[in-house]
CSV table of C-alpha atoms and ligand atoms in Angstrom, one decimal:
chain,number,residue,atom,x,y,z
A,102,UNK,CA,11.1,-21.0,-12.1
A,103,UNK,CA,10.9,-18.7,-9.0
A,104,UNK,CA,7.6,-17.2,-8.3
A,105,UNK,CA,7.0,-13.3,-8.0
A,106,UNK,CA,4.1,-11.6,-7.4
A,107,UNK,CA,3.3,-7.3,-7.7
A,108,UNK,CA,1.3,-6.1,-4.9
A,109,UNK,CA,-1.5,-3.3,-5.7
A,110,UNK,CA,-2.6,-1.4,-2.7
A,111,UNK,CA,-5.7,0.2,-4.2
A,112,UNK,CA,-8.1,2.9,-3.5
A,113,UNK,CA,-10.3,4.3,-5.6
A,114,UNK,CA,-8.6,3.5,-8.6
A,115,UNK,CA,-11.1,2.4,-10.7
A,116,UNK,CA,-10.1,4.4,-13.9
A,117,UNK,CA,-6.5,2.8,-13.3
A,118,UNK,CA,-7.3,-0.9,-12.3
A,119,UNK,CA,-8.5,-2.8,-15.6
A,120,UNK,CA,-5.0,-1.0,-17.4
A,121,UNK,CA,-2.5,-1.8,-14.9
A,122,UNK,CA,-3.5,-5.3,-13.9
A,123,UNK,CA,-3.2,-6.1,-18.0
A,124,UNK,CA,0.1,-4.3,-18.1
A,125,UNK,CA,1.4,-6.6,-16.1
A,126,UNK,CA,0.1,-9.8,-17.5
A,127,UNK,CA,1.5,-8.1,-20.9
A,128,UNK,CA,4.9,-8.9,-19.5
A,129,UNK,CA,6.9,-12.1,-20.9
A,130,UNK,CA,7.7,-12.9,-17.3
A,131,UNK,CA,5.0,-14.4,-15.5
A,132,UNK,CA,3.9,-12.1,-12.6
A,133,UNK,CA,1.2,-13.0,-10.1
A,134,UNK,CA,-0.8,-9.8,-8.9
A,135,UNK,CA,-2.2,-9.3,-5.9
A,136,UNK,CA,-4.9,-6.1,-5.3
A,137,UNK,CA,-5.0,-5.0,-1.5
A,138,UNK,CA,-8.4,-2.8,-2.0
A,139,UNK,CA,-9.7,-1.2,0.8
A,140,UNK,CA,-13.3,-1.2,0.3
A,141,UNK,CA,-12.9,1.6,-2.4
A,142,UNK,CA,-16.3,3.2,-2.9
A,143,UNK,CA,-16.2,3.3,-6.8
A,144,UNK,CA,-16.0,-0.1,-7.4
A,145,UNK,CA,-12.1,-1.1,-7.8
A,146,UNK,CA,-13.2,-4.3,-6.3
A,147,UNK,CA,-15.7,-5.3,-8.1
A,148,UNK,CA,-14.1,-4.5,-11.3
A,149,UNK,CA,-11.0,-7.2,-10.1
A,150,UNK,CA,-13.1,-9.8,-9.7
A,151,UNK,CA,-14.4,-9.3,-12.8
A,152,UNK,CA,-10.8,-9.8,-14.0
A,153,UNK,CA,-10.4,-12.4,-12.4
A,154,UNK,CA,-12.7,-14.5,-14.6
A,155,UNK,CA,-10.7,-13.8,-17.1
A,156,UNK,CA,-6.9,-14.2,-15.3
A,157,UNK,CA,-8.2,-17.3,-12.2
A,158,UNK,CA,-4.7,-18.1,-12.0
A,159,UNK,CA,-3.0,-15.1,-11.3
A,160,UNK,CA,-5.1,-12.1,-10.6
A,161,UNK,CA,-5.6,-12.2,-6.6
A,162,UNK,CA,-7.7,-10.0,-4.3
A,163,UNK,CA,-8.0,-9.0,-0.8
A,164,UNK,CA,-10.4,-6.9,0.3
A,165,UNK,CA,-10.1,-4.9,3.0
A,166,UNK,CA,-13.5,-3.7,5.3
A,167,UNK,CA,-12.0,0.3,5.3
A,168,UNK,CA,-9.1,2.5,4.3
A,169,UNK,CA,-6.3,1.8,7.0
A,170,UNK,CA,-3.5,3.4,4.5
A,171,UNK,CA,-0.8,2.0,2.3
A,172,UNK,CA,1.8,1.0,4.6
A,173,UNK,CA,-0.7,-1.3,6.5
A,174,UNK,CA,-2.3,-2.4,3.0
A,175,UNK,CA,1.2,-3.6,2.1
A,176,UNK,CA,1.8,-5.5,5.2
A,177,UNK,CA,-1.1,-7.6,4.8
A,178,UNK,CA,-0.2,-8.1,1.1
A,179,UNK,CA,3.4,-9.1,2.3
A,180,UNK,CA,2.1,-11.5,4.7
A,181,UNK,CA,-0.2,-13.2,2.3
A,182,UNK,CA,3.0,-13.0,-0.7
A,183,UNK,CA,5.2,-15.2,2.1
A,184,UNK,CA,2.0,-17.8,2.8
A,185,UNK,CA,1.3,-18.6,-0.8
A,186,UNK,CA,5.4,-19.3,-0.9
A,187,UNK,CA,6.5,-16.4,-3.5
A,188,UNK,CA,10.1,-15.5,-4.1
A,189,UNK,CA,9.8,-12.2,-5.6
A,190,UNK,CA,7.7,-9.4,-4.2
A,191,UNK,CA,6.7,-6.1,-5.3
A,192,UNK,CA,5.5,-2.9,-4.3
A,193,UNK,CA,3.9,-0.7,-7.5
A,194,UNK,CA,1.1,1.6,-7.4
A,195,UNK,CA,-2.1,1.6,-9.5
A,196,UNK,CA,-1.3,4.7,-11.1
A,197,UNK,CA,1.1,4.6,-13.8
A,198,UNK,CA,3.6,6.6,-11.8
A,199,UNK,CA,5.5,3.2,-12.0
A,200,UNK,CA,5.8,1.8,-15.5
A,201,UNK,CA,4.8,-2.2,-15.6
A,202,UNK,CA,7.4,-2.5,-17.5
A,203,UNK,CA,10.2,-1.4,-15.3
A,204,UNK,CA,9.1,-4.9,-13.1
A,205,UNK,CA,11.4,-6.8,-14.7
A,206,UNK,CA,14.4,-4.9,-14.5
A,207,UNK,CA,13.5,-4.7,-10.5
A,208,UNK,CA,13.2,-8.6,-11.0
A,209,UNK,CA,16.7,-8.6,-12.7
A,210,UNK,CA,18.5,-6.9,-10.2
A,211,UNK,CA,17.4,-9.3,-7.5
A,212,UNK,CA,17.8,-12.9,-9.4
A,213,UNK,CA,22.0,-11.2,-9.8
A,214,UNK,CA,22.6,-10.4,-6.4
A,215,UNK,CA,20.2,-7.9,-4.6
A,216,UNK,CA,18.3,-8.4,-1.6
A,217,UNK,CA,16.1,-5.1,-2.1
A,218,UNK,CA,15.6,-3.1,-5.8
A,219,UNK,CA,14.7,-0.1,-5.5
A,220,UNK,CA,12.9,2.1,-8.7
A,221,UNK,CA,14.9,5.3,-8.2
A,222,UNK,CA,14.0,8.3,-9.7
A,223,UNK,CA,17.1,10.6,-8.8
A,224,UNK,CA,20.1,7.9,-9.2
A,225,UNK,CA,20.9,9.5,-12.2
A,226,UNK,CA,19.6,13.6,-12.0
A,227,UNK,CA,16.2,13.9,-11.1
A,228,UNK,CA,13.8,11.6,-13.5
A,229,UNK,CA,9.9,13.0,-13.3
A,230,UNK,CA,7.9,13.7,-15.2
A,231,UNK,CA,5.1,16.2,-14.6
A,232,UNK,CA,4.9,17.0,-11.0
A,233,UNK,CA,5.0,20.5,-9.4
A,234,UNK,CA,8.1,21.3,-8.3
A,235,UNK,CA,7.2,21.6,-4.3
A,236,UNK,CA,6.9,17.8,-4.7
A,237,UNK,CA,9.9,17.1,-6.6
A,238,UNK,CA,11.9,19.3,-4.4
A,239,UNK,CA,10.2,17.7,-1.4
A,240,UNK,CA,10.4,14.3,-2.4
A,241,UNK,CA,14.5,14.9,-3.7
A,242,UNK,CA,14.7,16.7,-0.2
A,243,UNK,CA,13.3,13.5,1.8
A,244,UNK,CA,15.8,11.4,0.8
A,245,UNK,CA,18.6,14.1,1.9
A,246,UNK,CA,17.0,14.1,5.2
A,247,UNK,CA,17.3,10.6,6.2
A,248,UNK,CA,20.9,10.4,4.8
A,249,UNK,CA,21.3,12.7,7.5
A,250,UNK,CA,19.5,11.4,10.5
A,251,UNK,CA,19.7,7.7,9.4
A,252,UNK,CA,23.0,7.4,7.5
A,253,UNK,CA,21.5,5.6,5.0
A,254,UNK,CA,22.9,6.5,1.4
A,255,UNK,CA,19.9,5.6,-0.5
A,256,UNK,CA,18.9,8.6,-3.5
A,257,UNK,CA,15.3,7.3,-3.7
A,258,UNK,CA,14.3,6.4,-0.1
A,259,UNK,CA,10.3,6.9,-0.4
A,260,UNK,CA,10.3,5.3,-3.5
A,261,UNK,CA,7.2,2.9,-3.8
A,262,UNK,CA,8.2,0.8,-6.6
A,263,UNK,CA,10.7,-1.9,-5.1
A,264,UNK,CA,11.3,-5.8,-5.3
A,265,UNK,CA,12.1,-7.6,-2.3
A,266,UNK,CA,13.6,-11.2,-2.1
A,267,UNK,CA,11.2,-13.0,-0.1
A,268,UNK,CA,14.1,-13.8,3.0
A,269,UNK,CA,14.0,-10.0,3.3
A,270,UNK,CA,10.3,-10.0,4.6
A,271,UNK,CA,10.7,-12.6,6.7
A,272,UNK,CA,13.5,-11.1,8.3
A,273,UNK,CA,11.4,-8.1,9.4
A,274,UNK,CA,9.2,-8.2,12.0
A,275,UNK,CA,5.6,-7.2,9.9
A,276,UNK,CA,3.9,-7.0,12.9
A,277,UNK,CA,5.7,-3.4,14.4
A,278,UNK,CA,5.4,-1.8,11.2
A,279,UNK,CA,2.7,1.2,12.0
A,280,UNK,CA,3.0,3.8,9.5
A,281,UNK,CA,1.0,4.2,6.4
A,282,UNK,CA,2.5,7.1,4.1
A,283,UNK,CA,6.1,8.0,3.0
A,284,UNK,CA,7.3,6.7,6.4
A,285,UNK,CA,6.5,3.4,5.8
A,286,UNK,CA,8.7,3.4,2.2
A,287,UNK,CA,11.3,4.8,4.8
A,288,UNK,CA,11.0,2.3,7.2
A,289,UNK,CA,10.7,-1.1,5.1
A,290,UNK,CA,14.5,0.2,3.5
A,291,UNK,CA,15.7,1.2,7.0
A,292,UNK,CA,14.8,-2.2,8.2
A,293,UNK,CA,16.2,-3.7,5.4
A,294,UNK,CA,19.8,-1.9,5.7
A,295,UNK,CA,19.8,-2.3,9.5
A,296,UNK,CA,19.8,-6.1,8.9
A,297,UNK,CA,22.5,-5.5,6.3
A,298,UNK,CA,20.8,-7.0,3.1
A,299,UNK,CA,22.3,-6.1,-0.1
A,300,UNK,CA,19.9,-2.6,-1.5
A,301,UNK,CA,20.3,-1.5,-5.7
A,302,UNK,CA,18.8,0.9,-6.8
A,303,UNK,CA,17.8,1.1,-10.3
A,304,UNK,CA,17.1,4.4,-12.4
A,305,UNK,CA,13.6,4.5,-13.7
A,306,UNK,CA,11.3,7.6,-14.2
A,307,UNK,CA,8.4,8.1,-12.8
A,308,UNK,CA,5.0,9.6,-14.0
A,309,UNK,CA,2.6,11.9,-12.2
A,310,UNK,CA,-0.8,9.9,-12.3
A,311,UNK,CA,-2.9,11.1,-15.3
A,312,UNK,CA,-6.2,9.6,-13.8
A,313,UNK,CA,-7.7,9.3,-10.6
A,314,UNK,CA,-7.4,10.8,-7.3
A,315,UNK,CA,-4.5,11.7,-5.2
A,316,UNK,CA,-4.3,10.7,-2.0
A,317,UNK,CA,-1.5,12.7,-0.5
A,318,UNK,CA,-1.8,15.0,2.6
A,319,UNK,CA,0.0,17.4,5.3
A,320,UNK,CA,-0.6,14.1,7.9
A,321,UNK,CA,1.0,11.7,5.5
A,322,UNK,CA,4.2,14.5,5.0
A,323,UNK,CA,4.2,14.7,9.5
A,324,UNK,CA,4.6,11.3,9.7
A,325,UNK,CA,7.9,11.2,7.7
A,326,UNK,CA,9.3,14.0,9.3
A,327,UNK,CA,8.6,13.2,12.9
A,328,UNK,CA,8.9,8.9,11.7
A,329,UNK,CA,12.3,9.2,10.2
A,330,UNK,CA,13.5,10.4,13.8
A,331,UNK,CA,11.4,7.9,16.3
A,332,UNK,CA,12.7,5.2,14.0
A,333,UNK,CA,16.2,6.4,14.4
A,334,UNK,CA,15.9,6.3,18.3
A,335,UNK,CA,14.9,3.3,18.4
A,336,UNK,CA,17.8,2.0,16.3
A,337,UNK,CA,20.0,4.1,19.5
A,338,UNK,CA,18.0,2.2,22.1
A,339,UNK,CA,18.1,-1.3,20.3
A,340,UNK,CA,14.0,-1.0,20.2
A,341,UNK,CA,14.0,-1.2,16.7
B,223,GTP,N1,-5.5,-0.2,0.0
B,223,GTP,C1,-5.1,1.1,0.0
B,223,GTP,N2,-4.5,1.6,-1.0
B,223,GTP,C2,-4.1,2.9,-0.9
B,223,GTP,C3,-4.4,3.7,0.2
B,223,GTP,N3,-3.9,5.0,0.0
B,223,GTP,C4,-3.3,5.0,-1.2
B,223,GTP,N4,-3.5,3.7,-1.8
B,223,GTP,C5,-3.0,3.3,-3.1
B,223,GTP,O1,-1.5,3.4,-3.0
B,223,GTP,C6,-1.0,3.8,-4.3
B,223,GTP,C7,-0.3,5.1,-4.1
B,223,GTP,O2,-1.2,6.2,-3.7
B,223,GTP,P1,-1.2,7.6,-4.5
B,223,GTP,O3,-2.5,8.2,-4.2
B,223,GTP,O4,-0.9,7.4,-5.9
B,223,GTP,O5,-0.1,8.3,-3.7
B,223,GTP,P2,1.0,9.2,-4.3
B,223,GTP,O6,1.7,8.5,-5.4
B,223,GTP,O7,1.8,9.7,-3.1
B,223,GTP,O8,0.2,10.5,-4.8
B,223,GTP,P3,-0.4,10.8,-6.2
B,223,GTP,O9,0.4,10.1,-7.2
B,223,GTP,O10,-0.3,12.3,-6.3
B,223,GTP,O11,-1.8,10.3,-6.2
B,223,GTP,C8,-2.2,3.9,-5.2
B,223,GTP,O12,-2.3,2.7,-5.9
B,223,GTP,C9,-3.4,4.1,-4.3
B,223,GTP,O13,-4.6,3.7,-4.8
B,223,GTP,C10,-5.1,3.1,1.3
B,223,GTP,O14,-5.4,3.7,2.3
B,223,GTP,N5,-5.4,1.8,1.1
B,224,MG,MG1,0.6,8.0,-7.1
């Protein structure tokens, strides 16, 4: 059986971890998890390697000295998924603004064809639940945006919840990618459609965390805007 595994990039998610990392292992496919934590100051560490006593096989952890950000977090998880020779590789947050269970319908889409799945929330309408409507507006907005600069026809394209078959990552050079917020989402599909890999995007709805902080800001919202268009120029100038 081909081996997937569902990176966590974690900070501060202590009221989250012990629930989500069971979620998973709930599942009747057998998921590894990995926890990127970046030396979170409440403890989301320690409480994994508590967990892993009880889940040795399955339950990994990298620690990270400092907060570098999500897009870099995912990098090193992504370069540690290809070493240990996984097929199927995840991106979900801590929060349960993913639901676990919506992992093996990503998982489906790529074992019948799909290079990329994508969890989409506006394939079909606009599927959130509980957010303010500045950030659904923003977030439906985003993907509008890079249609326009990028020409790429994705509905979801900072969605964070995404499978990728493993010849996907090794296709893209890990090593440029920079940014840490939204842009990064961007820029792993952009990569990802520039080497013509087959994207799907599947409907699922997405949840405004119930617990724990947010880690959203203005920097994070700058870096899309002004990334989506650096990322496009160097597409034009064959810097990409
Ligand atoms: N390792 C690591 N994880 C991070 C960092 N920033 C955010 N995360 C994690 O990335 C995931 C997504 O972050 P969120 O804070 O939920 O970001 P968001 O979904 O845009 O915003 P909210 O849902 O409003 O909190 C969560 O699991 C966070 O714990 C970081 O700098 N390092
Ligand atoms: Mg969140």
């Amino acid at each position: 059986m081909s081996r997937g595994v569902v990176i966590i990039p974690t900070y501060n998610e202590i009221e989250n971890i012990e629930g989500i990392v069971r979620a998973v292992f709930a599942l009747s496919t057998p998921f590894h998890v990995l926890i990127v934590d970046d030396n979170s100051p409440d403890g989301t560490a320690q409480k994994v390697e508590e967990l892993q006593r009880e889940f040795p096989e399955r339950l990994h952890l990298e620690k990270r000295a400092r907060k570098a950000g999500l897009g870099t977090a995912y990098v090193h998880g992504f370069k540690w998924a290809l070493q240990n020779g996984f097929d199927y590789i995840f991106e979900m947050d801590a929060d349960f603004s993913h639901n676990p269970k919506d992992l093996e319908r990503l998982y489906e889409a790529c074992v019948n064809g799909a290079d990329m799945a994508i969890g989409s929330r506006y394939v079909t309408g606009v599927n959130v639940v509980n957010w303010p409507l500045n950030r659904v507006l923003m977030s439906y907005f985003a993907s509008v945006y890079v249609d326009f600069i990028m020409g790429m026809k994705i509905h979801d394209a900072t969605a964070g919840f995404v499978c990728y078959k493993r010849n996907v990552l090794e296709t893209i050079n890990l090593d440029k990618i920079k940014f840490i917020g939204y842009a990064f989402q961007i820029e792993m599909k952009y990569r990802t459609f520039v080497n013509k890999f087959k994207i799907v995007e599947v409907p699922i709805i997405f949840t405004d965390r119930t617990k724990g902080q947010s880690k959203m800001s203005n920097a994070i919202i700058k870096e899309a805007i002004f990334g989506v268009i650096t990322l496009r120029l160097k597409k034009i100038f064959n810097t990409l």
